[in-house]
PDB file of C-alpha atoms in Angstrom:
ATOM      1  CA  THR A   1       6.146 -16.377-163.699  1.00 88.00           C
ATOM      2  CA  LEU A   2       3.975 -15.551-160.428  1.00 91.00           C
ATOM      3  CA  THR A   3       1.883 -12.265-160.007  1.00 94.00           C
ATOM      4  CA  VAL A   4       0.817 -10.607-156.548  1.00 94.00           C
ATOM      5  CA  VAL A   5      -2.264  -8.559-156.978  1.00 94.00           C
ATOM      6  CA  ASP A   6      -4.342  -6.662-154.349  1.00 92.00           C
ATOM      7  CA  THR A   7      -8.120  -7.376-154.111  1.00 90.00           C
ATOM      8  CA  TYR A   8      -8.716  -5.096-156.913  1.00 94.00           C
ATOM      9  CA  GLY A   9      -6.321  -6.687-159.226  1.00 92.00           C
ATOM     10  CA  ASN A  10      -3.635  -3.904-158.690  1.00 94.00           C
ATOM     11  CA  PRO A  11      -0.130  -5.152-158.826  1.00 94.00           C
ATOM     12  CA  LEU A  12       1.886  -4.944-155.896  1.00 94.00           C
ATOM     13  CA  GLN A  13       5.807  -4.376-156.023  1.00 97.00           C
ATOM     14  CA  GLY A  14       8.153  -5.360-153.429  1.00 97.00           C
ATOM     15  CA  GLN A  15       6.340  -8.470-152.057  1.00 96.00           C
ATOM     16  CA  ASN A  16       8.371 -11.373-150.659  1.00 96.00           C
ATOM     17  CA  VAL A  17       6.947 -14.331-151.936  1.00 96.00           C
ATOM     18  CA  THR A  18       7.737 -17.652-150.190  1.00 95.00           C
ATOM     19  CA  LEU A  19       7.773 -20.827-152.139  1.00 95.00           C
ATOM     20  CA  THR A  20       6.996 -24.359-150.510  1.00 96.00           C
ATOM     21  CA  LEU A  21       8.600 -27.107-152.556  1.00 95.00           C
ATOM     22  CA  PRO A  22       8.085 -30.881-152.478  1.00 95.00           C
ATOM     23  CA  LYS A  23      11.155 -33.272-152.079  1.00 94.00           C
ATOM     24  CA  GLY A  24      13.009 -33.466-155.397  1.00 91.00           C
ATOM     25  CA  VAL A  25      11.818 -30.060-156.697  1.00 94.00           C
ATOM     26  CA  THR A  26      14.242 -27.126-156.269  1.00 93.00           C
ATOM     27  CA  SER A  27      14.085 -23.641-157.315  1.00 92.00           C
ATOM     28  CA  LYS A  28      17.119 -22.055-159.251  1.00 91.00           C
ATOM     29  CA  THR A  29      15.854 -18.597-158.292  1.00 90.00           C
ATOM     30  CA  GLY A  30      15.678 -19.510-154.369  1.00 92.00           C
ATOM     31  CA  ASN A  31      12.564 -20.429-152.328  1.00 95.00           C
ATOM     32  CA  THR A  32      11.954 -16.543-151.565  1.00 95.00           C
ATOM     33  CA  VAL A  33      11.432 -14.229-154.644  1.00 95.00           C
ATOM     34  CA  THR A  34      10.455 -10.326-154.666  1.00 96.00           C
ATOM     35  CA  THR A  35       7.640  -8.910-157.032  1.00 94.00           C
ATOM     36  CA  ASP A  36       8.687  -6.345-159.550  1.00 96.00           C
ATOM     37  CA  ALA A  37       6.802  -2.967-160.315  1.00 97.00           C
ATOM     38  CA  ALA A  38       4.501  -5.162-162.122  1.00 95.00           C
ATOM     39  CA  GLY A  39       3.819  -7.132-159.229  1.00 94.00           C
ATOM     40  CA  LYS A  40       5.546 -10.242-161.107  1.00 93.00           C
ATOM     41  CA  ALA A  41       8.607 -12.521-160.039  1.00 94.00           C
ATOM     42  CA  ASP A  42      10.363 -14.956-162.326  1.00 91.00           C
ATOM     43  CA  ILE A  43      10.801 -18.628-160.788  1.00 91.00           C
ATOM     44  CA  GLU A  44      12.661 -21.183-162.304  1.00 91.00           C
ATOM     45  CA  LEU A  45      12.144 -24.686-161.227  1.00 92.00           C
ATOM     46  CA  MET A  46      13.895 -27.978-161.697  1.00 91.00           C
ATOM     47  CA  SER A  47      13.056 -31.621-160.615  1.00 92.00           C
ATOM     48  CA  THR A  48      15.083 -34.996-160.341  1.00 89.00           C
ATOM     49  CA  VAL A  49      11.448 -36.694-160.055  1.00 90.00           C
ATOM     50  CA  ALA A  50       9.390 -37.148-163.040  1.00 90.00           C
ATOM     51  CA  GLY A  51       5.383 -36.651-162.506  1.00 91.00           C
ATOM     52  CA  GLU A  52       2.945 -33.927-160.769  1.00 92.00           C
ATOM     53  CA  HIS A  53       4.217 -31.673-157.864  1.00 94.00           C
ATOM     54  CA  SER A  54       2.267 -29.051-155.945  1.00 94.00           C
ATOM     55  CA  ILE A  55       4.064 -25.880-155.506  1.00 95.00           C
ATOM     56  CA  THR A  56       2.847 -23.408-153.030  1.00 95.00           C
ATOM     57  CA  ALA A  57       3.482 -19.620-153.016  1.00 95.00           C
ATOM     58  CA  SER A  58       2.897 -17.513-149.963  1.00 95.00           C
ATOM     59  CA  VAL A  59       2.741 -13.697-149.408  1.00 95.00           C
ATOM     60  CA  ASN A  60       1.499 -12.097-146.408  1.00 93.00           C
ATOM     61  CA  ASN A  61      -1.375 -14.191-145.191  1.00 90.00           C
ATOM     62  CA  ALA A  62      -2.356 -15.315-148.471  1.00 92.00           C
ATOM     63  CA  GLN A  63      -1.229 -18.480-150.449  1.00 93.00           C
ATOM     64  CA  LYS A  64      -1.892 -20.346-153.680  1.00 93.00           C
ATOM     65  CA  THR A  65      -0.978 -24.110-154.688  1.00 94.00           C
ATOM     66  CA  VAL A  66      -0.603 -25.192-158.345  1.00 93.00           C
ATOM     67  CA  THR A  67       0.513 -28.312-159.646  1.00 93.00           C
ATOM     68  CA  VAL A  68       3.403 -28.459-162.147  1.00 93.00           C
ATOM     69  CA  LYS A  69       4.320 -31.381-164.224  1.00 92.00           C
ATOM     70  CA  PHE A  70       7.995 -32.691-164.982  1.00 91.00           C
ATOM     71  CA  LYS A  71       8.378 -35.437-167.577  1.00 88.00           C
ATOM     72  CA  ALA A  72      11.226 -37.990-167.634  1.00 84.00           C
ATOM     73  CA  ASP A  73      14.039 -37.453-169.862  1.00 80.00           C
ATOM     74  CA  PHE A  74      14.397 -40.035-172.060  1.00 78.00           C
ATOM     75  CA  SER A  75      17.544 -38.980-173.665  1.00 78.00           C
ATOM     76  CA  THR A  76      19.224 -39.888-170.241  1.00 75.00           C
ATOM     77  CA  GLY A  77      17.792 -43.326-170.205  1.00 71.00           C
ATOM     78  CA  GLN A  78      20.135 -46.394-169.666  1.00 69.00           C
ATOM     79  CA  ALA A  79      19.338 -50.128-170.535  1.00 67.00           C
ATOM     80  CA  SER A  80      21.336 -52.857-169.356  1.00 67.00           C
ATOM     81  CA  LEU A  81      21.143 -56.622-170.916  1.00 67.00           C
ATOM     82  CA  GLU A  82      22.062 -59.856-169.234  1.00 73.00           C
ATOM     83  CA  VAL A  83      22.776 -63.132-171.021  1.00 74.00           C
ATOM     84  CA  ASP A  84      21.420 -66.406-169.684  1.00 71.00           C
ATOM     85  CA  SER A  85      24.786 -68.140-170.618  1.00 69.00           C
ATOM     86  CA  ALA A  86      28.208 -67.147-171.398  1.00 67.00           C
ATOM     87  CA  ALA A  87      28.613 -70.638-173.105  1.00 75.00           C
ATOM     88  CA  PRO A  88      28.583 -70.655-176.958  1.00 79.00           C
ATOM     89  CA  LYS A  89      25.638 -71.498-178.934  1.00 77.00           C
ATOM     90  CA  VAL A  90      25.611 -73.317-182.286  1.00 80.00           C
ATOM     91  CA  ALA A  91      24.686 -71.414-185.338  1.00 81.00           C
ATOM     92  CA  ASN A  92      21.802 -73.960-186.528  1.00 84.00           C
ATOM     93  CA  GLY A  93      18.888 -71.610-186.362  1.00 81.00           C
ATOM     94  CA  LYS A  94      17.519 -73.380-183.496  1.00 82.00           C
ATOM     95  CA  ASP A  95      20.001 -72.740-180.288  1.00 78.00           C
ATOM     96  CA  ALA A  96      19.426 -69.279-178.698  1.00 76.00           C
ATOM     97  CA  PHE A  97      20.722 -66.875-176.212  1.00 73.00           C
ATOM     98  CA  THR A  98      18.084 -65.442-173.842  1.00 73.00           C
ATOM     99  CA  LEU A  99      18.413 -61.642-173.205  1.00 69.00           C
ATOM    100  CA  THR A 100      17.043 -60.037-170.269  1.00 69.00           C
ATOM    101  CA  ALA A 101      16.415 -56.284-170.196  1.00 61.00           C
TER     102      ALA A 101
END
């Protein structure tokens, strides 16, 4: 949620706020939002890139930049293994396969 106020802290209704988003970050609510009677507008950000991102909101001739942090989604992680040899090994407690992740 962002809030737009005047110099005295009074909320400003009907203000169009433009968002500047870095590559990999998108807004489900669009890059321009309008404030409600309380001077607020909800923004829903999504990213395909983990890490910290600077988001800038501009209204009239003023702007404010904040940093948001997206973390990696470990539930969608993938692993792959490669075996060094397809040849069978002897089950003698000494022969071994090498797996590379």
